[in-house]
PDB file of C-alpha atoms in Angstrom:
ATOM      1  CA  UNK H1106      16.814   2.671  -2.688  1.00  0.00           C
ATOM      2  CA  UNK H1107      14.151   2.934   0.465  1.00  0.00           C
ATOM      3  CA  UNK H1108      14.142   0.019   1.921  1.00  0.00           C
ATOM      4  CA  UNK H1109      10.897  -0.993   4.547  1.00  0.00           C
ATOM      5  CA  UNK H1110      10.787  -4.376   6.285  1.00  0.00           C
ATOM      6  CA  UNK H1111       9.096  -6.177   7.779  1.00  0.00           C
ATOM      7  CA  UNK H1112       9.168  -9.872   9.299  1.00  0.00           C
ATOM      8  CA  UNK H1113       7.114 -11.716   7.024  1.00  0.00           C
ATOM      9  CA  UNK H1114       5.862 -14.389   9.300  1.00  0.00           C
ATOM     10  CA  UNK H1115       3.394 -15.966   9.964  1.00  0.00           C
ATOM     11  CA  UNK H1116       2.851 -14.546  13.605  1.00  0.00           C
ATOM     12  CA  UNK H1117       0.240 -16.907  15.420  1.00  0.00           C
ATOM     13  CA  UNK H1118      -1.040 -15.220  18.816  1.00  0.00           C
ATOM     14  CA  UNK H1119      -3.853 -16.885  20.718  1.00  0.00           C
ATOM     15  CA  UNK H1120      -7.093 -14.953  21.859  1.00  0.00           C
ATOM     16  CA  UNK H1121      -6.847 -12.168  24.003  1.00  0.00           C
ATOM     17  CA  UNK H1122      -3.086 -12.011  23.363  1.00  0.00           C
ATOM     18  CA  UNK H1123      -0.986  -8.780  22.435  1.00  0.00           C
ATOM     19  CA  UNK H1124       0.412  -9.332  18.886  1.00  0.00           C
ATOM     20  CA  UNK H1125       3.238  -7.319  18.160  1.00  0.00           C
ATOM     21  CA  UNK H1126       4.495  -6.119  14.517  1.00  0.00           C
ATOM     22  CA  UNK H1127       7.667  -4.586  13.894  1.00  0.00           C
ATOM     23  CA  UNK H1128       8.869  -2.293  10.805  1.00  0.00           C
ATOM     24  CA  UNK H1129      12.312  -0.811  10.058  1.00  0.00           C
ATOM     25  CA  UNK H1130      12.608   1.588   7.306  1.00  0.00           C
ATOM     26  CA  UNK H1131      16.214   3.078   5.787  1.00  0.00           C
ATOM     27  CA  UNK H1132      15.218   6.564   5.061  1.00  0.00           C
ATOM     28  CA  UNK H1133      16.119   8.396   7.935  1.00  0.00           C
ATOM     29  CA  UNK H1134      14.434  11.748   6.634  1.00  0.00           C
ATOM     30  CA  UNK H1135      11.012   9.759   6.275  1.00  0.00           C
ATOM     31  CA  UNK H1136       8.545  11.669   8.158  1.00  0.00           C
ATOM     32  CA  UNK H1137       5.006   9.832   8.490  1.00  0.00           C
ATOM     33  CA  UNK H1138       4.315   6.252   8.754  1.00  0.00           C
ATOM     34  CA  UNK H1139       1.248   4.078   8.412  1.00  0.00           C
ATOM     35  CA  UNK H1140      -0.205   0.925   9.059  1.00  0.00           C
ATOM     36  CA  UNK H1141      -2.534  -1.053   7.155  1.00  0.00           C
ATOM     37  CA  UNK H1142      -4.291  -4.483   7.404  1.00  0.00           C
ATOM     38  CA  UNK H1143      -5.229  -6.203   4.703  1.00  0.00           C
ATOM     39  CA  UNK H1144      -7.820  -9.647   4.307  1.00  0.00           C
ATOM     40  CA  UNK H1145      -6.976 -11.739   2.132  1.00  0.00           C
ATOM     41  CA  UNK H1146      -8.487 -10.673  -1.545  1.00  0.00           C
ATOM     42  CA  UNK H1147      -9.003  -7.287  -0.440  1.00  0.00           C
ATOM     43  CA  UNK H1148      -7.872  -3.943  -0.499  1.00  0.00           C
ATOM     44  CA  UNK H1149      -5.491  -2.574   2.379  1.00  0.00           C
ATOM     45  CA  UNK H1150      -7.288  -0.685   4.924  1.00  0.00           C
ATOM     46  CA  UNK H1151      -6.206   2.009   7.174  1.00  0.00           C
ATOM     47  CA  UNK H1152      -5.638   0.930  10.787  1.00  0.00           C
ATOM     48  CA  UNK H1153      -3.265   4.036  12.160  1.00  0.00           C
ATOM     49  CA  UNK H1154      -0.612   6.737  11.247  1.00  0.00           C
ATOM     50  CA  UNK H1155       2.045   8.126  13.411  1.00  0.00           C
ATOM     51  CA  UNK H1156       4.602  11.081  12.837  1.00  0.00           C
ATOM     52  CA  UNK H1157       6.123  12.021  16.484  1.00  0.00           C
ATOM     53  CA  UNK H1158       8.518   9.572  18.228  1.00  0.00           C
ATOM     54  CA  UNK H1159       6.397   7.678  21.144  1.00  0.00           C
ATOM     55  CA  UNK H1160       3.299   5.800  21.461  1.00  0.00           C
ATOM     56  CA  UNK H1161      -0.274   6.588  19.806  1.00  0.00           C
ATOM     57  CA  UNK H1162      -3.238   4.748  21.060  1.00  0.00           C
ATOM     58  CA  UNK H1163      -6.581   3.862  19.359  1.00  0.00           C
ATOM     59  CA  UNK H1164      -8.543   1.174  21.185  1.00  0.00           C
ATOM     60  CA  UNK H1165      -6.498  -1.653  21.081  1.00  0.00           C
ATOM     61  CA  UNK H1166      -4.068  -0.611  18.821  1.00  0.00           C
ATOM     62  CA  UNK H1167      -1.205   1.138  19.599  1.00  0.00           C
ATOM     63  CA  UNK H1168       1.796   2.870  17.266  1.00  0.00           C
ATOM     64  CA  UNK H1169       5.204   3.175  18.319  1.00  0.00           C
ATOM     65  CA  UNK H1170       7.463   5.148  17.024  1.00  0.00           C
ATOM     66  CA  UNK H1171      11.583   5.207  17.347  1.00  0.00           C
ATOM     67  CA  UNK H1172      13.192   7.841  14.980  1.00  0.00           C
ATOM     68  CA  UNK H1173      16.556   7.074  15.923  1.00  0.00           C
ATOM     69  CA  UNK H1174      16.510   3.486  15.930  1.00  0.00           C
ATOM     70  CA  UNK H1175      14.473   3.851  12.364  1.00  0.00           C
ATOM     71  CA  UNK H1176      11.691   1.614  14.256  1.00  0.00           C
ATOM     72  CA  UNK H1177       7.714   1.607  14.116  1.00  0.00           C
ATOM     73  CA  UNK H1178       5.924  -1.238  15.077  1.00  0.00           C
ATOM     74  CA  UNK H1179       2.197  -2.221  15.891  1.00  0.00           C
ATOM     75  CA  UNK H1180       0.630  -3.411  19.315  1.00  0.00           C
ATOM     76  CA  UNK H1181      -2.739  -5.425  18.949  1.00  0.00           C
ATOM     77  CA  UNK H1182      -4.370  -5.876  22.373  1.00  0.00           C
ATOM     78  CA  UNK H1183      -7.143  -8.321  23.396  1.00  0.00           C
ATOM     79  CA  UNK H1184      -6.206  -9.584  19.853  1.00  0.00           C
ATOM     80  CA  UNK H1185      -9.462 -11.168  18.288  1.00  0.00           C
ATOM     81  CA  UNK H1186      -9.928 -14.045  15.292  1.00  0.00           C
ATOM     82  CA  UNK H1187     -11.155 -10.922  13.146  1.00  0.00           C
ATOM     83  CA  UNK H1188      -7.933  -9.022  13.354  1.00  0.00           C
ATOM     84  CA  UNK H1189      -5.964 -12.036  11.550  1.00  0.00           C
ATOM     85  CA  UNK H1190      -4.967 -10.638   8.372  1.00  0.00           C
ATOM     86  CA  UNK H1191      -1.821  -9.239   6.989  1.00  0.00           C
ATOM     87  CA  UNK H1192      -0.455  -6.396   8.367  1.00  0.00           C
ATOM     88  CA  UNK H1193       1.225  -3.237   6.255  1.00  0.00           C
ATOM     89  CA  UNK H1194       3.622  -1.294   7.564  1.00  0.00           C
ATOM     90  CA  UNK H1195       3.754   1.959   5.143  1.00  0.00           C
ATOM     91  CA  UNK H1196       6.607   4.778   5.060  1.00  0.00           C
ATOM     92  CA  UNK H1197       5.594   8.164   3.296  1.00  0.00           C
ATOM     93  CA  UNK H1198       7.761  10.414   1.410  1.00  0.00           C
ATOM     94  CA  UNK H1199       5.942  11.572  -1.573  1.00  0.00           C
ATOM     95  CA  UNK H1200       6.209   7.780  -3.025  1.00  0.00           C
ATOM     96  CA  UNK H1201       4.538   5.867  -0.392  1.00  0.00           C
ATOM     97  CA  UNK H1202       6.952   2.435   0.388  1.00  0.00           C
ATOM     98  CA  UNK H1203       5.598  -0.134   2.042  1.00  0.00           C
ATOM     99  CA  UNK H1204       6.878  -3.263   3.103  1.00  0.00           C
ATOM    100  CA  UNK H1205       6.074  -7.130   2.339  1.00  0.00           C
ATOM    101  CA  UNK H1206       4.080  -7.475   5.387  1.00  0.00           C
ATOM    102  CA  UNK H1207       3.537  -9.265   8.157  1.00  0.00           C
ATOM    103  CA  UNK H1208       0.764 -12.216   8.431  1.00  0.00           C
ATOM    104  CA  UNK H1209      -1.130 -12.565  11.526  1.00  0.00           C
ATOM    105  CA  UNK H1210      -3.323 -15.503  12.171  1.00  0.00           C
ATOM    106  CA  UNK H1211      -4.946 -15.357  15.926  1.00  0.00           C
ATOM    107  CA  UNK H1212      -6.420 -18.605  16.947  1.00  0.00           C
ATOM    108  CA  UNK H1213      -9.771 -18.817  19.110  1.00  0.00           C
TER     109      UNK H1213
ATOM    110  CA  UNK I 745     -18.866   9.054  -3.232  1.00  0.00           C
ATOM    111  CA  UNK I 746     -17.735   5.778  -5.046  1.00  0.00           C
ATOM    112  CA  UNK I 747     -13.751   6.356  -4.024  1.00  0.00           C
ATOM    113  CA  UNK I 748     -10.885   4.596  -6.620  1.00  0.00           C
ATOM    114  CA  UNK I 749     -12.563   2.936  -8.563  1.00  0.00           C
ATOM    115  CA  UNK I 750     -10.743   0.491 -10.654  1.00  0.00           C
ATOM    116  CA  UNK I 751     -12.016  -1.379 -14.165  1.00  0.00           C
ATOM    117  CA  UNK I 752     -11.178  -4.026 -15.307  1.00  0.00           C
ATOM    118  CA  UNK I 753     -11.460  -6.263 -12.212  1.00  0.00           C
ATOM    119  CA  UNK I 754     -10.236  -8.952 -14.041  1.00  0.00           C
ATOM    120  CA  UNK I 755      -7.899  -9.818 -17.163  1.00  0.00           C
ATOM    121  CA  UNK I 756      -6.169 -12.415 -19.272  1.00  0.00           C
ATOM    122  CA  UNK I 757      -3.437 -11.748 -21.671  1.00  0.00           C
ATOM    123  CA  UNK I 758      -1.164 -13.342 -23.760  1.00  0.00           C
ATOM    124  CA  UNK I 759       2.078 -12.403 -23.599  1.00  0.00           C
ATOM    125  CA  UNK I 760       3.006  -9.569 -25.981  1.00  0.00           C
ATOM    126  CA  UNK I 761      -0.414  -8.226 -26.042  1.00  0.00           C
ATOM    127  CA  UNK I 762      -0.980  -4.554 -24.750  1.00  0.00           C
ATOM    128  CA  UNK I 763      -3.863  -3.275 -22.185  1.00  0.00           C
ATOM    129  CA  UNK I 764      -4.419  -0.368 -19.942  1.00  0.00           C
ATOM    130  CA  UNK I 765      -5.710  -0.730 -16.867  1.00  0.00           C
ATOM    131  CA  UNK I 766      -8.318   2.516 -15.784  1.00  0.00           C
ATOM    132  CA  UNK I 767      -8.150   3.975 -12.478  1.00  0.00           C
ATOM    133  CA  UNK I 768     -10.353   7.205 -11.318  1.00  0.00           C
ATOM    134  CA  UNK I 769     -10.792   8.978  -8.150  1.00  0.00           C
ATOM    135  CA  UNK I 770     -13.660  11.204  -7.227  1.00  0.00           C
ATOM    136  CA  UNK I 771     -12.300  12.544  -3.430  1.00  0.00           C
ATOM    137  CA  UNK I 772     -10.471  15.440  -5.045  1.00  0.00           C
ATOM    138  CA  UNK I 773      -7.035  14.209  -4.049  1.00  0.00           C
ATOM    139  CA  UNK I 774      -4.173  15.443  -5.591  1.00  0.00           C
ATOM    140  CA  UNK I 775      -2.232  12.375  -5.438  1.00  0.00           C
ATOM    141  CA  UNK I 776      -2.438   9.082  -7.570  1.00  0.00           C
ATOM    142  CA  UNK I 777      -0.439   5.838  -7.137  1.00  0.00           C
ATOM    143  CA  UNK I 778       0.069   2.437  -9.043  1.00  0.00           C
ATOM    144  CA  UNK I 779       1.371  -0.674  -7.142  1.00  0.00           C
ATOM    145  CA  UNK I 780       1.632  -4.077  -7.896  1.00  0.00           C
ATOM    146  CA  UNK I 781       1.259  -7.081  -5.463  1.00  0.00           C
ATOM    147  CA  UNK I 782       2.638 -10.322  -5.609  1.00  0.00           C
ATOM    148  CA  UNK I 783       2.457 -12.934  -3.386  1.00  0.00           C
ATOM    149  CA  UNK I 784       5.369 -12.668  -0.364  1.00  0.00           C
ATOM    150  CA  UNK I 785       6.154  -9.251  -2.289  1.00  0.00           C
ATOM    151  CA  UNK I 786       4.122  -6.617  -0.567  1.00  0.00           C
ATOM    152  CA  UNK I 787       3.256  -3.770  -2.424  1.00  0.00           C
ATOM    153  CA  UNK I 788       5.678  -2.249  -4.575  1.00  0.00           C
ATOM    154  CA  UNK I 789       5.414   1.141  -6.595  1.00  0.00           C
ATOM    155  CA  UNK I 790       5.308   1.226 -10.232  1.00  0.00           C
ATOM    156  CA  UNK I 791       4.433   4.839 -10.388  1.00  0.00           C
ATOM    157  CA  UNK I 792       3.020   7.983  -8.726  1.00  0.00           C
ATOM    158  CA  UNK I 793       1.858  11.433  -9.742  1.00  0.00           C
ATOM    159  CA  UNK I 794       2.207  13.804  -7.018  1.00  0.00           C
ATOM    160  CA  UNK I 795      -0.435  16.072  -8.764  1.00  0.00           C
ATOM    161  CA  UNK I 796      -1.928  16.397 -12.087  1.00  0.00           C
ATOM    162  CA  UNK I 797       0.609  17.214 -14.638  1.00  0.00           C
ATOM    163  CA  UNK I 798       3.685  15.154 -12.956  1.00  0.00           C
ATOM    164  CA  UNK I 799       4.728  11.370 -13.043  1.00  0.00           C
ATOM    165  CA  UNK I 800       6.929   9.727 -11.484  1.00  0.00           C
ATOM    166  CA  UNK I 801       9.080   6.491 -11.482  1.00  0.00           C
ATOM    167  CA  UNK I 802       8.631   4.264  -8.443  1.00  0.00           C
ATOM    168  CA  UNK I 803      10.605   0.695  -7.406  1.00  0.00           C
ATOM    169  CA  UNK I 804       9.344  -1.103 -10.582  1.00  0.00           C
ATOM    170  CA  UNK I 805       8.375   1.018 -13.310  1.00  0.00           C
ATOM    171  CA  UNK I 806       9.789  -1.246 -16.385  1.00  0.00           C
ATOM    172  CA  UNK I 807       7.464  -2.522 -18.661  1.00  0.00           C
ATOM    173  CA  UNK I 808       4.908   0.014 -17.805  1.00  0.00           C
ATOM    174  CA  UNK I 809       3.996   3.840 -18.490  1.00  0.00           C
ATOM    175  CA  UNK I 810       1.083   5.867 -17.289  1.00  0.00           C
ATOM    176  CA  UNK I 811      -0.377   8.796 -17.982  1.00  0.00           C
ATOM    177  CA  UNK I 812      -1.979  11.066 -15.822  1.00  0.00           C
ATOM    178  CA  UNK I 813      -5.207  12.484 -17.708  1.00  0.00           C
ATOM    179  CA  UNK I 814      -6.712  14.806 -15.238  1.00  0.00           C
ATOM    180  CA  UNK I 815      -7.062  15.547 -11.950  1.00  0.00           C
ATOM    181  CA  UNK I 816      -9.404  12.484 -11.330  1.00  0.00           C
ATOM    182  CA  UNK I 817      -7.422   9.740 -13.490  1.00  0.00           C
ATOM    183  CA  UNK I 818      -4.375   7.856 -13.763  1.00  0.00           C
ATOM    184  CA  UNK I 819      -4.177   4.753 -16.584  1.00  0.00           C
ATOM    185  CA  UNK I 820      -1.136   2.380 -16.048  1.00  0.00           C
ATOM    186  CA  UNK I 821      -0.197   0.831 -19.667  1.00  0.00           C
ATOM    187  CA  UNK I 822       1.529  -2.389 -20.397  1.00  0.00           C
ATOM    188  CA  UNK I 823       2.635  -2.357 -23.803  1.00  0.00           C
ATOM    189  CA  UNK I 824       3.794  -5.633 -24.538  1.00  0.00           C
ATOM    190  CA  UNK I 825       2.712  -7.966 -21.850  1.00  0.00           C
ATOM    191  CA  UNK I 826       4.891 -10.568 -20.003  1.00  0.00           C
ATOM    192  CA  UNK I 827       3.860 -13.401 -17.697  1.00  0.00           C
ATOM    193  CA  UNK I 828       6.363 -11.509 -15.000  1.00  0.00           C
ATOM    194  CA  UNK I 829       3.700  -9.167 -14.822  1.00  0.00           C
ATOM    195  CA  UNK I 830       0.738 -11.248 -14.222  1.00  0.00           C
ATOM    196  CA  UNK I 831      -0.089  -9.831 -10.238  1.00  0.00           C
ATOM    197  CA  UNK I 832      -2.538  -7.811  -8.748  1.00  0.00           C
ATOM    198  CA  UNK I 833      -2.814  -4.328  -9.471  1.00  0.00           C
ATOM    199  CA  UNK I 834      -4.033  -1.822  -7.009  1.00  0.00           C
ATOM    200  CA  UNK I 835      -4.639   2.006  -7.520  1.00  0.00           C
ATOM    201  CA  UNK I 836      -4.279   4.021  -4.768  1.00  0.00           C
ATOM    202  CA  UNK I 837      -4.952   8.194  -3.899  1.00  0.00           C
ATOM    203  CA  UNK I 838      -4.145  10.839  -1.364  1.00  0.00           C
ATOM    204  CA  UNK I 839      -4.799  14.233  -0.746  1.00  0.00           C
ATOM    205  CA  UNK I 840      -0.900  14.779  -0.792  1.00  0.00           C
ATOM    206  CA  UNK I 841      -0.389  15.859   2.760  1.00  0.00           C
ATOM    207  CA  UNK I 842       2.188  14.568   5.375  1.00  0.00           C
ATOM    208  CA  UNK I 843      -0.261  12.388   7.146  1.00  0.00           C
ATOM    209  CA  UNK I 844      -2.952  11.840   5.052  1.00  0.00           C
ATOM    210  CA  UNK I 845      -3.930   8.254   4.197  1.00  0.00           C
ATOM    211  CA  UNK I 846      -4.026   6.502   1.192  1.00  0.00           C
ATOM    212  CA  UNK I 847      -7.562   5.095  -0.331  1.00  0.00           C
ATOM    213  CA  UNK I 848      -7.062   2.008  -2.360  1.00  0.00           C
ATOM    214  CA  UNK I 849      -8.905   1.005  -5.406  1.00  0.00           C
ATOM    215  CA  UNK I 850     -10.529  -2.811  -5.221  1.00  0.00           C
ATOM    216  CA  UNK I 851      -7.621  -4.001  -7.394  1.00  0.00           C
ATOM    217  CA  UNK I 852      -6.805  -5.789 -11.157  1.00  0.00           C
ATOM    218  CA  UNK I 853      -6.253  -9.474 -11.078  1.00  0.00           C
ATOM    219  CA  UNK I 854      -4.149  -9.376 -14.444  1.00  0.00           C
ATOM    220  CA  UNK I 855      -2.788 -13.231 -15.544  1.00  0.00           C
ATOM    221  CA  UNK I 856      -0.414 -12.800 -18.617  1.00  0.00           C
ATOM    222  CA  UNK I 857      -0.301 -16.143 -20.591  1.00  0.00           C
TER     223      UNK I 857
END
């Protein structure tokens, strides 16, 4: 069984803080990995995908990703009200797995 | 370009009744997904097809079957409902590549009496 996980939470950050979501996954052939966020009562939305071990920036997000230590996790800088949510942490093979998610709440 | 769509958006069963929820896709993908979503749960997989003319059995597939009709569709089908399977149902596609993403339908709020 693939297993993804995720601490569930709730993560509270204040404005302008870096939140920081972790993932461990138990497929150690899994190739690709995504994050999604998702509002409450809505759909999940794409945030970023990695597939090389290292970092991946996109504005103030960044991916990291630890083959080896079958680690991803999610960096949130200048972390704004709007980005709380729960966060999605996604591991493709050709059945996508995701985990339970982590909730983020960041207070003004 | 209206993406997964998804109908119903809403449903109420009683248990042992039988419904099938729609899902369609109009971005050419090749791939189709069905996950559930309870609360604290995450998403988990019921099923996938990897491309038209193959299902497959994801982390909960009891209670269920789908059936992939074309390229563009993929119907999940709950033949005798139970209240374990009142959740949200989302339907989700992807081209089928390594790093594509997936698109997500707006999801089916399905309460089993």
């Amino acid at each position: 069984q693939k297993e993804v996980e995720q601490n569930s939470g709730p993560l509270s950050v204040p404005e302008g803080a870096i939140a920081s979501l972790n993932c461990t996954y138990s497929d150690r052939g899994s190739q690709s990995f995504f994050w999604y966020r998702q509002y409450s009562g809505k759909s999940p939305e794409l945030i970023m995908f990695i597939y090389s071990n290292g970092d991946k920036e996109d504005g103030r997000f960044t991916a990291q990703l630890n083959k080896a230590s079958q680690y991803v996790s999610l960096l949130i800088r200048d972390s704004q009200p709007s980005d709380s949510a729960t966060y999605l942490c996604a591991v493709n093979d050709n059945d996508m797995r995701f985990g339970a998610g982590t909730r983020l709440t960041v207070k003004p | 370009n209206a993406g997964v769509t998804q109908t119903p958006k809403f449903q109420v069963l009683k248990t042992g009744q039988s419904m099938t929820l729609q899902c369609a896709q109009d971005m050419n993908h090749n791939s189709m997904y069905w996950y559930r979503q309870d609360p604290g749960m995450g998403l988990r997989l019921i099923y996938y097809s990897a491309s038209e003319g193959t299902t497959d059995k994801g982390e909960v597939p009891n209670g269920y079957n789908v059936s992939r009709l074309n390229k563009r569709e993929f119907s999940l089908r709950l033949e005798s409902a139970a209240p374990s399977q009142t959740s949200v149902y989302f339907c989700a596609s992807r081209m089928g590549l390594r790093i594509d993403e997936q698109f997500f339908g707006p999801g089916t709020r399905l309460t089993v009496l």
